[in-house]
CSV table of C-alpha atoms and ligand atoms in Angstrom, one decimal:
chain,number,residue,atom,x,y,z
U,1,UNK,CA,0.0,0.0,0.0
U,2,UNK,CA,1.4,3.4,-1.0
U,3,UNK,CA,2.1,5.8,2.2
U,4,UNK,CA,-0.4,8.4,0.8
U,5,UNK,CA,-3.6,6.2,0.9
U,6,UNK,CA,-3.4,5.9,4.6
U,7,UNK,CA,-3.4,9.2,5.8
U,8,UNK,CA,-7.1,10.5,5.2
U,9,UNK,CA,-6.9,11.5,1.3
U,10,UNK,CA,-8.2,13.7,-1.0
U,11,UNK,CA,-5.9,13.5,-3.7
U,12,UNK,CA,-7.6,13.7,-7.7
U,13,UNK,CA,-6.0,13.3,-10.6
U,14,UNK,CA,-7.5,15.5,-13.5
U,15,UNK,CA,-7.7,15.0,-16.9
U,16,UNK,CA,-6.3,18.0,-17.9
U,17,UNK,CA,-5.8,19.7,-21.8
U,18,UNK,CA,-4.3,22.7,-20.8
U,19,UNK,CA,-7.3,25.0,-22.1
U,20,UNK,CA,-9.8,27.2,-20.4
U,21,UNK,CA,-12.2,24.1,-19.2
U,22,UNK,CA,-9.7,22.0,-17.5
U,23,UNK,CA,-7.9,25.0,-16.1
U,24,UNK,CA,-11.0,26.2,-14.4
U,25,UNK,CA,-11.5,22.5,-13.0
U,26,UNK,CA,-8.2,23.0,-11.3
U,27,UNK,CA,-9.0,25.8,-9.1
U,28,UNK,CA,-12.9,24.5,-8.5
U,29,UNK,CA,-11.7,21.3,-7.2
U,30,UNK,CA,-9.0,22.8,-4.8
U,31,UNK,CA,-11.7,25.3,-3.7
U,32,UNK,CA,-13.6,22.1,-2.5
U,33,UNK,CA,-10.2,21.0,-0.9
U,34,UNK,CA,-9.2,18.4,-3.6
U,35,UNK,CA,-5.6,18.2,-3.4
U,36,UNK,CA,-5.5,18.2,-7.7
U,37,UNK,CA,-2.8,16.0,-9.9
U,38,UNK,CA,-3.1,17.5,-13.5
U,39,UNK,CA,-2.6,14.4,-16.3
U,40,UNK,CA,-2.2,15.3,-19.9
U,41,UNK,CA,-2.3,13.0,-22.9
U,42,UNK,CA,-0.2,13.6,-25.8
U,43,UNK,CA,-1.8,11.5,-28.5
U,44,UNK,CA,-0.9,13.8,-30.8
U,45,UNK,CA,-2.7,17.3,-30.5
U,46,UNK,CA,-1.1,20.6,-30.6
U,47,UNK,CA,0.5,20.6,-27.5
U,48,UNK,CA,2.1,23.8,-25.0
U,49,UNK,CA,3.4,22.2,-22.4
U,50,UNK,CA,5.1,25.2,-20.5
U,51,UNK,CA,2.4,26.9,-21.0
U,52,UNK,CA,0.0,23.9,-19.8
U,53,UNK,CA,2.0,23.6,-16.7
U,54,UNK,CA,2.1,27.6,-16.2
U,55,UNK,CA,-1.4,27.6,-15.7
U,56,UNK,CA,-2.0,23.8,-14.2
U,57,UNK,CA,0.3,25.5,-11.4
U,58,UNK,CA,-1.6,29.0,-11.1
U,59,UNK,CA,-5.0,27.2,-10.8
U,60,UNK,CA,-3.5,25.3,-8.0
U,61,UNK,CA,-2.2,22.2,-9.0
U,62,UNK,CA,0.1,20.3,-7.2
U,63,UNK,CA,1.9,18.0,-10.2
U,64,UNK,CA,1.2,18.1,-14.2
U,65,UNK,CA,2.1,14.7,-15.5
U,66,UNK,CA,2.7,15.0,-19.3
U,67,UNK,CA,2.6,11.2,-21.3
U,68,UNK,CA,3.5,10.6,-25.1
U,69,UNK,CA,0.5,7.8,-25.5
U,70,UNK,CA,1.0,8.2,-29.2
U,71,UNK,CA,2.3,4.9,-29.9
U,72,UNK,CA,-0.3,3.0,-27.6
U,73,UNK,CA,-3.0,5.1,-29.2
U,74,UNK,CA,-2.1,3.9,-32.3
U,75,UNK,CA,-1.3,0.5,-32.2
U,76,UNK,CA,-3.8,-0.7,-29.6
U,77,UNK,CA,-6.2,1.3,-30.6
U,78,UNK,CA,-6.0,3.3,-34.2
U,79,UNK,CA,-4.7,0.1,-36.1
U,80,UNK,CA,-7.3,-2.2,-35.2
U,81,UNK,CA,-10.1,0.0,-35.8
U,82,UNK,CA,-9.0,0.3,-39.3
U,83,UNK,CA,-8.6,-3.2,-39.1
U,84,UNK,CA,-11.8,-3.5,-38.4
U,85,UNK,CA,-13.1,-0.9,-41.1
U,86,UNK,CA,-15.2,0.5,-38.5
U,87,UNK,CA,-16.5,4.4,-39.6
U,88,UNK,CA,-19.4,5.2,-36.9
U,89,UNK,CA,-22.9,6.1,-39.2
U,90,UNK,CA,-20.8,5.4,-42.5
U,91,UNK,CA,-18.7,8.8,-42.3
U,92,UNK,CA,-16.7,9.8,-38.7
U,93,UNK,CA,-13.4,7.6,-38.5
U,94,UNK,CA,-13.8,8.0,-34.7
U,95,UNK,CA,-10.7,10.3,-33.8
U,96,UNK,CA,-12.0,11.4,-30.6
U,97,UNK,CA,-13.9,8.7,-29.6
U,98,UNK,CA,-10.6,6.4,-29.5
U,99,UNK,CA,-8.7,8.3,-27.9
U,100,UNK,CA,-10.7,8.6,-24.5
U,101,UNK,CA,-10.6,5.0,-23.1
U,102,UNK,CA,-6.9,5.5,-23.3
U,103,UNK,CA,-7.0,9.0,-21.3
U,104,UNK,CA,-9.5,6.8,-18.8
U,105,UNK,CA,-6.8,4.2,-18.8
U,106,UNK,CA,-4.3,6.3,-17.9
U,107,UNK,CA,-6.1,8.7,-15.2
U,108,UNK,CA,-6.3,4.9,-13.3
U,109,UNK,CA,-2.8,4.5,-13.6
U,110,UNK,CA,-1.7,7.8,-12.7
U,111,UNK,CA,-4.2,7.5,-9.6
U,112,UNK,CA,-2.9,4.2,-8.4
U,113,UNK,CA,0.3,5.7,-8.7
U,114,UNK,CA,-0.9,8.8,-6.7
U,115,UNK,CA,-2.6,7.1,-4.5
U,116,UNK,CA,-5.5,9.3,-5.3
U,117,UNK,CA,-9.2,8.4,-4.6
U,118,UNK,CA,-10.5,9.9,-7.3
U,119,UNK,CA,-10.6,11.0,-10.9
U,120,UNK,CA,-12.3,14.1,-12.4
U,121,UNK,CA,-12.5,15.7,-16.2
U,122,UNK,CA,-13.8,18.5,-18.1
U,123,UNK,CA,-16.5,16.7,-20.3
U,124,UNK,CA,-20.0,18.4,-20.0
U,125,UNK,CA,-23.0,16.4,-19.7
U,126,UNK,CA,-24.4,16.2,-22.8
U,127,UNK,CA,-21.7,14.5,-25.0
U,128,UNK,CA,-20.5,11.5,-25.4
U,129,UNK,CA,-16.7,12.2,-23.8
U,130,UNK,CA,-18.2,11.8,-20.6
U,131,UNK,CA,-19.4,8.5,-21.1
U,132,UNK,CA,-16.2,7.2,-23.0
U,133,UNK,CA,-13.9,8.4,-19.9
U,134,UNK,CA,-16.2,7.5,-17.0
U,135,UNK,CA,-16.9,3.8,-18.6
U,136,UNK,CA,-13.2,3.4,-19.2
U,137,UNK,CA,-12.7,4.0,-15.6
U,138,UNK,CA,-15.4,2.1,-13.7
U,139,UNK,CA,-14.3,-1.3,-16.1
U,140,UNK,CA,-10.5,-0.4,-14.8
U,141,UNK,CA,-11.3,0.4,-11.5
U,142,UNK,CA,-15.0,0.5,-10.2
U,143,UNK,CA,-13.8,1.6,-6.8
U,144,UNK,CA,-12.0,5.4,-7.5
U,145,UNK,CA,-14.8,8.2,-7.3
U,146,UNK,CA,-15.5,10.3,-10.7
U,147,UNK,CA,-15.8,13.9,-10.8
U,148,UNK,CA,-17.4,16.1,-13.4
U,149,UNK,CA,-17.0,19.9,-12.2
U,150,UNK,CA,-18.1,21.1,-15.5
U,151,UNK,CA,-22.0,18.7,-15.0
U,152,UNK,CA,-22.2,20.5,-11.7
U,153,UNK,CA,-20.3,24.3,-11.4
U,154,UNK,CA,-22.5,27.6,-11.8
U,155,UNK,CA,-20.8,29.2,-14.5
U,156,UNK,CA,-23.0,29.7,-17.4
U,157,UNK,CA,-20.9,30.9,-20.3
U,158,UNK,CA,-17.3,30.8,-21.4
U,159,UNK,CA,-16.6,34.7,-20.4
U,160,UNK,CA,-18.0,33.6,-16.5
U,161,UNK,CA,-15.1,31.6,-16.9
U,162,UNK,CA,-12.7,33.7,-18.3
U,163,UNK,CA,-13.8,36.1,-15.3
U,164,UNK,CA,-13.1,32.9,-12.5
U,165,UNK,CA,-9.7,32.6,-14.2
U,166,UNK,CA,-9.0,36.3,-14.1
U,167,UNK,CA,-10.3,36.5,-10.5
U,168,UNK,CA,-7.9,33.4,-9.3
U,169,UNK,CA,-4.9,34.7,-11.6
U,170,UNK,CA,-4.6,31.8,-13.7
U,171,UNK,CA,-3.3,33.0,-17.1
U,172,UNK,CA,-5.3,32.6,-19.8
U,173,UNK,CA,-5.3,34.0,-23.6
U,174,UNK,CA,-8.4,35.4,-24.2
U,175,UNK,CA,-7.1,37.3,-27.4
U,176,UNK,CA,-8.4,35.6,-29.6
U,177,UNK,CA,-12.0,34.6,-29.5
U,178,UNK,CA,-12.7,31.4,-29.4
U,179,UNK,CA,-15.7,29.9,-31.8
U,180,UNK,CA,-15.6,26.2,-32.4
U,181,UNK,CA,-15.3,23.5,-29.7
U,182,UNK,CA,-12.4,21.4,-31.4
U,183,UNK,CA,-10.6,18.2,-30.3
U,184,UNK,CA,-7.5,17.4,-32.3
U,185,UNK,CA,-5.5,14.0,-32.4
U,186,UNK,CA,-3.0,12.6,-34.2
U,187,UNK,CA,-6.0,10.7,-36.0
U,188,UNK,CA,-8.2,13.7,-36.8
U,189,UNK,CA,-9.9,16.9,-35.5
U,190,UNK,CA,-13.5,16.9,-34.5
U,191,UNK,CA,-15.3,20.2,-34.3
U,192,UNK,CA,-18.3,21.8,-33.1
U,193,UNK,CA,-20.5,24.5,-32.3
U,194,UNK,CA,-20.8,28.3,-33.5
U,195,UNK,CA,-22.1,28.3,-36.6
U,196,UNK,CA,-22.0,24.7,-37.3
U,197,UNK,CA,-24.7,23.8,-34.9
U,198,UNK,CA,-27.3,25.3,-37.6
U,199,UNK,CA,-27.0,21.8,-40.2
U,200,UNK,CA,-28.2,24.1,-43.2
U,201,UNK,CA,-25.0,26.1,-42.7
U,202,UNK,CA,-21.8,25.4,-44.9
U,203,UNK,CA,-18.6,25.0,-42.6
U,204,UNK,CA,-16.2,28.7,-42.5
U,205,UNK,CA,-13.2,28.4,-43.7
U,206,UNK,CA,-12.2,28.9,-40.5
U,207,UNK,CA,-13.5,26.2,-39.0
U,208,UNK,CA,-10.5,23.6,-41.2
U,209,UNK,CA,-7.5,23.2,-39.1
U,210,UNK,CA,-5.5,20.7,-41.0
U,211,UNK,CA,-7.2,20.6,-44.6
U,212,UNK,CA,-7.4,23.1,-47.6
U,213,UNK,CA,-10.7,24.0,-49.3
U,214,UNK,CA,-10.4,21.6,-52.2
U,215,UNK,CA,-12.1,24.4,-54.5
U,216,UNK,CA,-8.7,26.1,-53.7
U,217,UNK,CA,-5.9,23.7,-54.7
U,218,UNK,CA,-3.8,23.9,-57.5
U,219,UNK,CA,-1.8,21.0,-57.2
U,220,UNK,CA,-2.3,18.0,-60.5
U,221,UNK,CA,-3.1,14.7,-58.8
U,222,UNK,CA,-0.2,12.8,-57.7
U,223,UNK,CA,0.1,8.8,-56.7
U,224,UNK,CA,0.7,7.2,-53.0
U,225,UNK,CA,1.5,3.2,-52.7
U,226,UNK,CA,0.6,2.2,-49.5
U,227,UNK,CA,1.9,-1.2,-48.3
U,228,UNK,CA,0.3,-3.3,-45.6
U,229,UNK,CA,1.3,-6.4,-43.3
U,230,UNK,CA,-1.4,-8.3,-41.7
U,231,UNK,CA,-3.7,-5.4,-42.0
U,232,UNK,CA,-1.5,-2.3,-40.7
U,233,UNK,CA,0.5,0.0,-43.0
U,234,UNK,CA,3.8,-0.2,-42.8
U,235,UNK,CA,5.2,1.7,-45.8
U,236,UNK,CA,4.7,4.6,-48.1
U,237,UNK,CA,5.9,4.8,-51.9
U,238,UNK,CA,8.4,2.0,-50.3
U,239,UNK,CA,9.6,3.6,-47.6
U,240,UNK,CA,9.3,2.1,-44.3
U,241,UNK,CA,7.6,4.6,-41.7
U,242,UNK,CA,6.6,4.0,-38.0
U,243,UNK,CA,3.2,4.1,-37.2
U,244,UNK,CA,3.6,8.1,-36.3
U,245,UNK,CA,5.5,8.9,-39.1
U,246,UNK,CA,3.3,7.2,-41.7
U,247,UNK,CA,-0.1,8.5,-40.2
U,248,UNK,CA,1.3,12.2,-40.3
U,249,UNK,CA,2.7,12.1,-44.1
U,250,UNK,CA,-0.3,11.2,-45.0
U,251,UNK,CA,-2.2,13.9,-42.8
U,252,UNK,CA,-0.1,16.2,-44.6
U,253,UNK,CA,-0.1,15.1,-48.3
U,254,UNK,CA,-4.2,14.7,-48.1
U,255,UNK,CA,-4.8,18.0,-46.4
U,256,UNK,CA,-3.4,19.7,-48.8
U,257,UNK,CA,-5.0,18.1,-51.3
U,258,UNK,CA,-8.2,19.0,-49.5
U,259,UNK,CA,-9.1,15.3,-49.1
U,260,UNK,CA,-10.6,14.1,-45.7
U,261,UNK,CA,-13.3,16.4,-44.7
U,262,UNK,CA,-16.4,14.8,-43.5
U,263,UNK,CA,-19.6,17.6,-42.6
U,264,UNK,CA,-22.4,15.2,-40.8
U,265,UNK,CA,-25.3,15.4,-38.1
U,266,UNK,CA,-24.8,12.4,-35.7
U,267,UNK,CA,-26.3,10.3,-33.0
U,268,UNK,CA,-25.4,10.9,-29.5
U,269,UNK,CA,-24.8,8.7,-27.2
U,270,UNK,CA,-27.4,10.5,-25.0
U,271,UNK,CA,-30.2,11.0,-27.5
U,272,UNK,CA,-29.7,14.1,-29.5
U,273,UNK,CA,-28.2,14.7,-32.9
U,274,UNK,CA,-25.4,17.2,-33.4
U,275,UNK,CA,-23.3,18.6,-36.4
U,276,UNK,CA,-20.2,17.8,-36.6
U,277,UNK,CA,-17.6,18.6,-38.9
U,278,UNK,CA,-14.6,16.0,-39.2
U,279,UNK,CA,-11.0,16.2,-40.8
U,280,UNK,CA,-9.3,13.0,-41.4
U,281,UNK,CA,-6.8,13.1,-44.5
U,282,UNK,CA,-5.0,9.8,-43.4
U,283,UNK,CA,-8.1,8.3,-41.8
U,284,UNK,CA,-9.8,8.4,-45.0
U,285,UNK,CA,-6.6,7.6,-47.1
U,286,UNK,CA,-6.2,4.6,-45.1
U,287,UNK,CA,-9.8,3.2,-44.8
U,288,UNK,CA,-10.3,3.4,-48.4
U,289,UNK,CA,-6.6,1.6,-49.2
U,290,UNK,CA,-7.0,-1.3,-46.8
U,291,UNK,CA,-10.8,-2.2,-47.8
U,292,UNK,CA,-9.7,-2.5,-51.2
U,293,UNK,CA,-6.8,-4.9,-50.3
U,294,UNK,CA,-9.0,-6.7,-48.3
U,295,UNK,CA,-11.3,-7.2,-51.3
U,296,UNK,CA,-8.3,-8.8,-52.8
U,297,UNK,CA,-7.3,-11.2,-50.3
U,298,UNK,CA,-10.7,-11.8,-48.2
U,299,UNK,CA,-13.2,-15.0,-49.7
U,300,UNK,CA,-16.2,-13.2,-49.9
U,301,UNK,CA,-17.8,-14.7,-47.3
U,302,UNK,CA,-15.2,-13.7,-44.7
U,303,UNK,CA,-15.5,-10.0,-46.3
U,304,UNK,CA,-19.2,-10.0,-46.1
U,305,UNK,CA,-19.4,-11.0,-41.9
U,306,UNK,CA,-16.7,-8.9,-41.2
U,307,UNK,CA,-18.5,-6.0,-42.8
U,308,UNK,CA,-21.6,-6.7,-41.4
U,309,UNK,CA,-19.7,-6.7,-37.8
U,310,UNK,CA,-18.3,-3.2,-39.1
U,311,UNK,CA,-20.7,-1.2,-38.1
U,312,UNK,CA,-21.4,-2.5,-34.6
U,313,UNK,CA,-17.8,-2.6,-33.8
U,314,UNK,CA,-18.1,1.5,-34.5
U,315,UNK,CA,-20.9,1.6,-32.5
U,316,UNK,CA,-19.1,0.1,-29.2
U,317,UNK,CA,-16.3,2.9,-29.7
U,318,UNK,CA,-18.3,5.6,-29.7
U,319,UNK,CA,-20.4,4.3,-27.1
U,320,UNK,CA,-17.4,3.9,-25.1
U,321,UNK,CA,-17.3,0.3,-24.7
U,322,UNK,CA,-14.0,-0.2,-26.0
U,323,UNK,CA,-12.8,-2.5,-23.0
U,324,UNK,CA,-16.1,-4.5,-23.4
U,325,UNK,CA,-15.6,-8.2,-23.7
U,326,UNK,CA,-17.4,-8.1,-27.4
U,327,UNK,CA,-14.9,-5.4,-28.5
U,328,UNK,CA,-12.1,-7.6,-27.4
U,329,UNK,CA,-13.8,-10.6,-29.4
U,330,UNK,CA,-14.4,-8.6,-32.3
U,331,UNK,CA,-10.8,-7.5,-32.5
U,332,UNK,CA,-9.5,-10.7,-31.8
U,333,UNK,CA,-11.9,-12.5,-35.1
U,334,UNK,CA,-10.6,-9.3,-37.3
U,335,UNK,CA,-7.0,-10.3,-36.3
U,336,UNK,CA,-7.2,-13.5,-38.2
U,337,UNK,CA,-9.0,-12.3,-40.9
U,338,UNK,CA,-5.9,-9.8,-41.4
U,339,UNK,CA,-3.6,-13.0,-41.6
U,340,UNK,CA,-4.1,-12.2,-45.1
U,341,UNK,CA,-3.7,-8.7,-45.6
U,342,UNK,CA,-0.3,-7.9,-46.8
U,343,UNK,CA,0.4,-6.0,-50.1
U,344,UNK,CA,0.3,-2.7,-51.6
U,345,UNK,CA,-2.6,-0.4,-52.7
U,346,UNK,CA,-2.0,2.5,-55.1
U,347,UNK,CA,-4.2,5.5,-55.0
U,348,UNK,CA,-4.2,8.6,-56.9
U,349,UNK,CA,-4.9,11.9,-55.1
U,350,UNK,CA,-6.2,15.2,-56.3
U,351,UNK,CA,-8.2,18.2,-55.1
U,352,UNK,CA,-10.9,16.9,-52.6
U,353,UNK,CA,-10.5,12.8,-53.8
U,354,UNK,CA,-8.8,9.8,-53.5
U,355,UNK,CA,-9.0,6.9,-55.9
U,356,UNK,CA,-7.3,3.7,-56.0
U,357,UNK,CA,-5.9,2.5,-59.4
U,358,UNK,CA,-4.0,-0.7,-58.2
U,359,UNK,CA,-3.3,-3.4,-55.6
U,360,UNK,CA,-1.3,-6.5,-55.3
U,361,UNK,CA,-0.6,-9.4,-52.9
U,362,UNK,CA,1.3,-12.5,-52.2
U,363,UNK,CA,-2.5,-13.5,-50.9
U,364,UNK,CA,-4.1,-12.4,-54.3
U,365,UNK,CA,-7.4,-14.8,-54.5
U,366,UNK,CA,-7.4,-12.9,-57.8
U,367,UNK,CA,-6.7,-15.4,-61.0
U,368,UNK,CA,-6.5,-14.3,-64.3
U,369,UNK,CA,-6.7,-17.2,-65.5
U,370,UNK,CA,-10.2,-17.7,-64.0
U,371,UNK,CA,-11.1,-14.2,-64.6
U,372,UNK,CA,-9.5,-13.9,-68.0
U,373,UNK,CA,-12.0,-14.0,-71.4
U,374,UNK,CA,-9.3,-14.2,-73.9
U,375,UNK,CA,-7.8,-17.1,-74.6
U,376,UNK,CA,-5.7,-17.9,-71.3
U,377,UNK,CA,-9.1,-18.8,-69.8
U,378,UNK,CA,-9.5,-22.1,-67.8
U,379,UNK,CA,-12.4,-21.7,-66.2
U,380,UNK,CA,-14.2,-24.7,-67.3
U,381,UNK,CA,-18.0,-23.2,-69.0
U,382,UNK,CA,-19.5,-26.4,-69.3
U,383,UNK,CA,-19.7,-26.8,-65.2
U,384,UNK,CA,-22.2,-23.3,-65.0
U,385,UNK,CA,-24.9,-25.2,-66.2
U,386,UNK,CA,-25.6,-27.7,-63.6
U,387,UNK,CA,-24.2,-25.2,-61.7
U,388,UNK,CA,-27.4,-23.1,-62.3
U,389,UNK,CA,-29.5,-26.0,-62.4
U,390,UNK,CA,-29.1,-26.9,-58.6
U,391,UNK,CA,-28.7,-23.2,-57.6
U,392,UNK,CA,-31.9,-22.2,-58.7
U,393,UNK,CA,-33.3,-25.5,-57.6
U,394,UNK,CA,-35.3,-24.7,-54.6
U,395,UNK,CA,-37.3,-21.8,-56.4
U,396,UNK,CA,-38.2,-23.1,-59.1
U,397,UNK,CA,-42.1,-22.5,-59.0
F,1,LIG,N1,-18.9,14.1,-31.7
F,1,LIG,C1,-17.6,13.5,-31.7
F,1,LIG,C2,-17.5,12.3,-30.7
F,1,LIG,O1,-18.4,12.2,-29.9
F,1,LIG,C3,-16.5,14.5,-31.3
F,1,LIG,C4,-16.5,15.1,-30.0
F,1,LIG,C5,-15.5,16.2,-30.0
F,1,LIG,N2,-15.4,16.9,-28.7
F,1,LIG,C6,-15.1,18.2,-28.6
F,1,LIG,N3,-14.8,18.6,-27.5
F,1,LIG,N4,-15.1,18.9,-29.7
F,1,LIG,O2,-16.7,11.5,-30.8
């Protein structure tokens, strides 16, 4: 047992991000005489550390733990949701929605560490963050309490906060106005509200972090060969890349080409539909590159179950069940459907689009000589009549 959990505790560990929310959380959980640990997660995001600590340390914090989870986040969880092909309602590639078990994970681990009691974050009450973090928790450890100043505090706006923060000292940079609610990773950026929360309206250009407006580029197309073991890219135009390295290229390359941006009204985990605008240039790149390598390699039964299990596999991961036993199940069937998926996809890219023009595989199930109709052929014609004949037997009225 760890010295501190004797003595009577109130130590927290917050989920912190560095930004007005969090900061605010600080100082309102000290007030109620939480003794607050700060835990940031880098998976990725645009990231100030000294000036995250600065401010962790005027709202009152006692300790600002800072953790590159960027490798974790994208080999235990990016890689085999891709695997998976799982896109949540056919169009969000689930950026922010994977990355909060893991922050959940880790505010467990930094508490046992800690010795603290409990764990608290910014999430409000009406979105789905909430949900992902607190579930993550309770299946780690049911016993630590959860705290969610921001579902229970007074202030009503974002300048009541500002004021709170001005009043307590914390710095905070209020120069520029702040007008989306954003949430970047190193596997997309989700945003929301201003503007965007009337669904007739078209997206600012403002509101794009990572992409250019496709009407705008003036680039020709260009070509991108991605190569895949067992289901996970490994290489670009031949060049071996870590995980990281691979994911950001292509981030790059397809936001300038404009290619990744997803506008969409969703489903809630608590009921209510919300706008949402997405940008995921390597999310997209990838999806599209390793489906059609599957539909090289896979019998098409195997690709027919696993896409029917696609869609309820997204479902769990934005509902936050990521440690649920069927996720783990699910993963482990994908995993040996991925046995095969090794080879290369080729894709062209231009201004807003991405199309593949070629794949290849030691696993290829394609044969020309099957498929052929000049004179290679040996597929053997005379067989599709009975073939027919017994098919269509049991309909035959
Ligand atoms: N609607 C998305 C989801 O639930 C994104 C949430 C983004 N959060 C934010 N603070 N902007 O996964």
């Amino acid at each position: 047992m760890a010295k501190s959990v004797r003595k009577k505790n109130k130590k927290v560990v917050l989920a912190y991000s560095g930004g007005l929310d969090t900061s605010c959380c600080v100082r309102w959980l000290k007030d109620r005489g939480w003794d607050v640990v700060c835990f940031m997660a880098d998976l990725g995001q645009a990231l100030d550390v000294e000036i995250a600590r600065k401010r962790a340390k005027a709202a009152g914090a006692t300790k600002l733990y800072v953790k590159n989870l960027r490798k974790e986040f994208i080999e235990d969880f990016i890689w085999p949701t891709l695997k998976a092909g799982a896109v949540y309602e056919g169009k969000y590639y689930l950026a922010t929605a994977l990355g909060r078990p893991l922050i959940g994970k880790y505010l467990v681990e930094v508490a046992h560490k800690e010795g603290a009691v409990a764990v608290a974050h910014g999430c409000t009450g009406k979105g789905n963050d909430q949900v992902r973090i607190e579930l993550a928790v309770r299946m780690l450890d049911p016993k630590l309490k959860i705290i969610a100043p921001v579902r229970e505090w007074e202030f009503r706006s974002r300048e009541e906060e500002v004021d709170y923060c001005r009043l307590h000292g914390i710095p905070i940079d209020v120069s520029k106005k702040k007008v989306y609610s954003i949430d970047e990773n190193l596997w997309g950026v989700s945003i929301e509200c201003g503007i965007l929360e009337d669904p007739y309206a078209e997206p600012p250009k403002d509101a794009f972090q990572i992409t250019k407006d496709p009407a705008e580029v003036r680039k020709s197309p260009t070509y991108v060969e991605i190569e895949f073991r067992k289901g996970i890219p490994v290489a670009l135009n031949g060049k071996r890349l870590s995980g990281e390295s691979l994911i950001k290229e292509l981030n790059k390359l397809g936001g300038e080409y404009g290619v990744g941006r997803i506008d969409m009204v969703e489903d809630r985990l608590v009921g209510i539909k919300s706008r949402e605008v997405y940008e995921a240039p390597a999310g997209h790149i990838l999806y599209l590159a390793h489906r059609e390598l599957e539909m090289l390699v896979l019998d098409r039964d195997t690709l027919f179950f696993k896409d029917n299990m696609a869609n309820r596999f997204a479902q769990l991961v934005y509902y936050g069940l990521w440690y649920s036993p069927l996720r783990r199940a699910m993963s482990a069937f994908v995993d040996v459907t991925q046995e095969r998926v090794s080879g290369v996809v080729r894709l062209k890219i231009g201004p807003g689009w991405v199309q593949v023009v070629g794949r290849k595989s030691p696993y290829t199930r394609y044969k020309k000589s099957l498929a052929s109709y000049d004179e290679s052929d040996t597929f053997d014609h005379s067989a599709a009549e009975g073939f027919i004949k017994l098919w269509g037997l049991p309909f035959e009225g």
